[in-house]
Amino acid sequence: MEEQLITAAGLGDILDKIKNSERLDPADALRLYETDNILALGFLANIVRERKNGDKAYFIYNQHINYSNICTNLCKFCAFGKEKGAEQAYEMSIDEIRRKVEERLDEPITEIHMVGGLHPDLPFSYYIEALKVIKKVRPEVHIQAFTCVEIAHLAEINGKSVHDTLLELQKAGLGSIPGGGAEVFSPRIRALTCEKKLSGEDWLKVAGIAHRLGIKTNATMLYGHIETSEERVEHLAALRQVQDETGGFMTFIPLAFHPRNTEMSDLSRTSGIDDLKNIAVARCFLDNFPHIKAYWVMIGEKLAQIALSFGADDMDGTVKEELITHMAGAETGQMLTSNKLVALIKEAGRVPVERDTLYKELRRYQDDCR
Ligand code: V47
């Protein structure tokens, strides 16, 4: 039945490749982006998803801390970053970061996800102290912090190489690196939307250096603004190439552009179809990525649930206090309880698995109904 659907969609040759675990080439990915048969695409992605992760759908008990929104890059797609001195600009002191962690000590949080803007004058010691204070209050927690863009900035203010800076951050408590700042690697897109930001090439270099030090990272792509399908595919191909070399990426997270309060607010929000497409194409093309995340904060919990049948095997986590997407108009809640995540996953016909940051299974909700 499904095979007929796929053949009718003109994707029979891609089905054969996927069945034989053959790598898709960029032209295949482009055809997948251009298909209007979302069910055929979903079926293809689901083959890869179930081959890699079976029926499991992961989530994590995490806490987000956005230590400062002051940023020198001021990207056109971002509503979070503010100039120093602007009305909504803020920066947390080390004590405030400590309090944020202390406030939630009664919750079984396993990961703290910490990112911020490129601050013009916080010294390198601030970032070291931030990591140390989190570890002091919550020694067992895994800190996933500072995007590759922030890492390059930290190396600059530290006056040392990315390699040596990462070693210092690791010693202070850095566990892994989140996937932000990748945006779309295309120089055309960067020139039009985030001209001051680290180049795509350099983002990939920082990720590679981290991987070679044994520091795992995530990868993202910000889609749904002015990028073309070709530019999306080039982005995915660049990630796949680095992953072939290092194996250090854990998960790929397509990020749906939210236009409100940004300099690109004339654009519409992404459609559900485009959200599912980005997940499904990534799952088919990124054959060397173990996981694809449907980030519920950006696409909503309902679509994230459906995405679990369109290639995604992870819904991210409990989150709480997310600012980057909410400042750009996200209508999703600020947090989900772990019970809610479990219920959403079960209802989608998958087996909920609470994981740690590095995808170690902490608890499988197979038969119990908690
Ligand atoms: O780098 C900025 C994006 C990213 C907007 O690694 C926007 O597990 C949508 O990377 N609309 C930060 N997106 C968030 C991020 C992330 C989130 C969750 C999990 C992980 C992970 C990483 O958010 C930025 C940028 O690409 N962003 N502005 C916007 N208006």
Short mmCIF file of N, CA and C in Angstrom, two decimals, residues 110-167:
data_model
loop_
_atom_site.label_atom_id
_atom_site.label_comp_id
_atom_site.label_asym_id
_atom_site.label_seq_id
_atom_site.Cartn_x
_atom_site.Cartn_y
_atom_site.Cartn_z
N THR A 110 18.23 16.73 34.90
CA THR A 110 19.53 16.09 34.60
C THR A 110 20.40 16.97 33.70
N GLU A 111 19.77 17.99 33.06
CA GLU A 111 20.55 18.83 32.13
C GLU A 111 20.20 20.30 32.32
N ILE A 112 21.23 21.13 32.30
CA ILE A 112 20.99 22.58 32.22
C ILE A 112 21.50 23.06 30.86
N HIS A 113 20.58 23.68 30.14
CA HIS A 113 20.87 24.16 28.79
C HIS A 113 21.05 25.67 28.89
N MET A 114 22.24 26.14 28.64
CA MET A 114 22.51 27.57 28.88
C MET A 114 23.11 28.23 27.63
N VAL A 115 22.38 29.20 27.10
CA VAL A 115 22.91 29.98 25.97
C VAL A 115 22.56 31.45 26.16
N GLY A 116 23.24 32.30 25.45
CA GLY A 116 22.97 33.73 25.53
C GLY A 116 23.48 34.45 24.30
N GLY A 117 23.37 35.78 24.32
CA GLY A 117 23.86 36.57 23.19
C GLY A 117 25.38 36.72 23.24
N LEU A 118 25.93 37.39 22.23
CA LEU A 118 27.38 37.67 22.25
C LEU A 118 27.57 38.99 22.98
N HIS A 119 27.87 38.88 24.25
CA HIS A 119 27.95 40.07 25.10
C HIS A 119 29.24 40.83 24.82
N PRO A 120 29.17 42.18 24.69
CA PRO A 120 30.39 42.92 24.30
C PRO A 120 31.47 42.96 25.38
N ASP A 121 31.08 42.88 26.66
CA ASP A 121 32.16 43.04 27.64
C ASP A 121 32.15 42.13 28.86
N LEU A 122 31.34 41.11 28.90
CA LEU A 122 31.50 40.15 30.00
C LEU A 122 32.85 39.45 29.82
N PRO A 123 33.64 39.33 30.88
CA PRO A 123 34.96 38.71 30.70
C PRO A 123 34.84 37.17 30.62
N PHE A 124 35.88 36.53 30.16
CA PHE A 124 35.88 35.07 30.04
C PHE A 124 35.63 34.43 31.41
N SER A 125 36.13 35.08 32.47
CA SER A 125 35.97 34.50 33.81
C SER A 125 34.49 34.37 34.19
N TYR A 126 33.62 35.23 33.64
CA TYR A 126 32.18 35.12 33.93
C TYR A 126 31.65 33.75 33.50
N TYR A 127 32.05 33.33 32.30
CA TYR A 127 31.53 32.07 31.74
C TYR A 127 32.05 30.87 32.54
N ILE A 128 33.31 31.00 32.96
CA ILE A 128 33.91 29.93 33.79
C ILE A 128 33.18 29.87 35.13
N GLU A 129 32.94 31.05 35.71
CA GLU A 129 32.25 31.09 37.02
C GLU A 129 30.81 30.58 36.89
N ALA A 130 30.15 30.90 35.77
CA ALA A 130 28.77 30.44 35.57
C ALA A 130 28.73 28.90 35.57
N LEU A 131 29.68 28.30 34.84
CA LEU A 131 29.71 26.82 34.81
C LEU A 131 30.00 26.26 36.20
N LYS A 132 30.98 26.89 36.87
CA LYS A 132 31.39 26.37 38.19
C LYS A 132 30.27 26.47 39.21
N VAL A 133 29.53 27.59 39.18
CA VAL A 133 28.49 27.77 40.19
C VAL A 133 27.36 26.75 39.97
N ILE A 134 27.07 26.46 38.72
CA ILE A 134 26.02 25.45 38.44
C ILE A 134 26.46 24.10 38.99
N LYS A 135 27.72 23.76 38.72
CA LYS A 135 28.24 22.46 39.19
C LYS A 135 28.31 22.40 40.71
N LYS A 136 28.56 23.56 41.32
CA LYS A 136 28.66 23.58 42.78
C LYS A 136 27.29 23.29 43.40
N VAL A 137 26.26 23.94 42.84
CA VAL A 137 24.91 23.77 43.40
C VAL A 137 24.34 22.41 43.02
N ARG A 138 24.65 21.96 41.81
CA ARG A 138 24.04 20.72 41.30
C ARG A 138 25.13 19.88 40.63
N PRO A 139 25.99 19.24 41.40
CA PRO A 139 27.19 18.60 40.83
C PRO A 139 26.90 17.52 39.79
N GLU A 140 25.76 16.86 39.90
CA GLU A 140 25.50 15.72 39.01
C GLU A 140 24.91 16.15 37.66
N VAL A 141 24.55 17.42 37.54
CA VAL A 141 23.85 17.84 36.32
C VAL A 141 24.83 17.93 35.13
N HIS A 142 24.31 17.66 33.93
CA HIS A 142 25.11 17.82 32.71
C HIS A 142 24.85 19.23 32.18
N ILE A 143 25.91 19.99 31.95
CA ILE A 143 25.71 21.34 31.41
C ILE A 143 25.94 21.32 29.90
N GLN A 144 24.86 21.62 29.17
CA GLN A 144 24.99 21.79 27.72
C GLN A 144 24.92 23.29 27.48
N ALA A 145 26.04 23.87 27.11
CA ALA A 145 26.06 25.33 27.08
C ALA A 145 26.89 25.90 25.93
N PHE A 146 26.55 27.12 25.56
CA PHE A 146 27.29 27.96 24.62
C PHE A 146 27.32 27.33 23.21
N THR A 147 26.62 27.95 22.30
CA THR A 147 26.62 27.48 20.91
C THR A 147 28.03 27.63 20.32
N CYS A 148 28.24 27.05 19.16
CA CYS A 148 29.56 27.18 18.51
C CYS A 148 29.90 28.65 18.27
N VAL A 149 28.86 29.48 18.06
CA VAL A 149 29.10 30.92 17.85
C VAL A 149 29.64 31.54 19.15
N GLU A 150 29.01 31.18 20.27
CA GLU A 150 29.50 31.70 21.57
C GLU A 150 30.90 31.16 21.87
N ILE A 151 31.14 29.90 21.54
CA ILE A 151 32.47 29.31 21.82
C ILE A 151 33.56 30.10 21.06
N ALA A 152 33.28 30.44 19.79
CA ALA A 152 34.27 31.20 19.01
C ALA A 152 34.49 32.57 19.67
N HIS A 153 33.41 33.17 20.16
CA HIS A 153 33.50 34.48 20.83
C HIS A 153 34.31 34.33 22.14
N LEU A 154 34.05 33.26 22.87
CA LEU A 154 34.76 33.06 24.14
C LEU A 154 36.26 32.86 23.90
N ALA A 155 36.58 32.16 22.80
CA ALA A 155 38.00 31.95 22.48
C ALA A 155 38.66 33.30 22.20
N GLU A 156 37.91 34.17 21.53
CA GLU A 156 38.45 35.49 21.20
C GLU A 156 38.70 36.30 22.48
N ILE A 157 37.72 36.33 23.39
CA ILE A 157 37.93 37.16 24.60
C ILE A 157 38.92 36.49 25.55
N ASN A 158 39.09 35.20 25.40
CA ASN A 158 40.07 34.48 26.24
C ASN A 158 41.48 34.63 25.67
N GLY A 159 41.56 35.09 24.43
CA GLY A 159 42.87 35.26 23.79
C GLY A 159 43.57 33.92 23.54
N LYS A 160 42.79 32.86 23.41
CA LYS A 160 43.39 31.53 23.16
C LYS A 160 42.66 30.85 22.02
N SER A 161 43.17 29.71 21.61
CA SER A 161 42.53 28.97 20.51
C SER A 161 41.19 28.38 20.98
N VAL A 162 40.36 28.01 20.01
CA VAL A 162 39.09 27.35 20.34
C VAL A 162 39.39 26.06 21.12
N HIS A 163 40.40 25.34 20.68
CA HIS A 163 40.78 24.08 21.33
C HIS A 163 41.10 24.30 22.80
N ASP A 164 41.98 25.25 23.09
CA ASP A 164 42.39 25.47 24.48
C ASP A 164 41.25 26.06 25.32
N THR A 165 40.44 26.90 24.68
CA THR A 165 39.29 27.48 25.39
C THR A 165 38.30 26.39 25.77
N LEU A 166 38.06 25.48 24.85
CA LEU A 166 37.14 24.38 25.15
C LEU A 166 37.66 23.54 26.31
N LEU A 167 38.96 23.34 26.34
CA LEU A 167 39.53 22.55 27.46
C LEU A 167 39.27 23.25 28.79
#
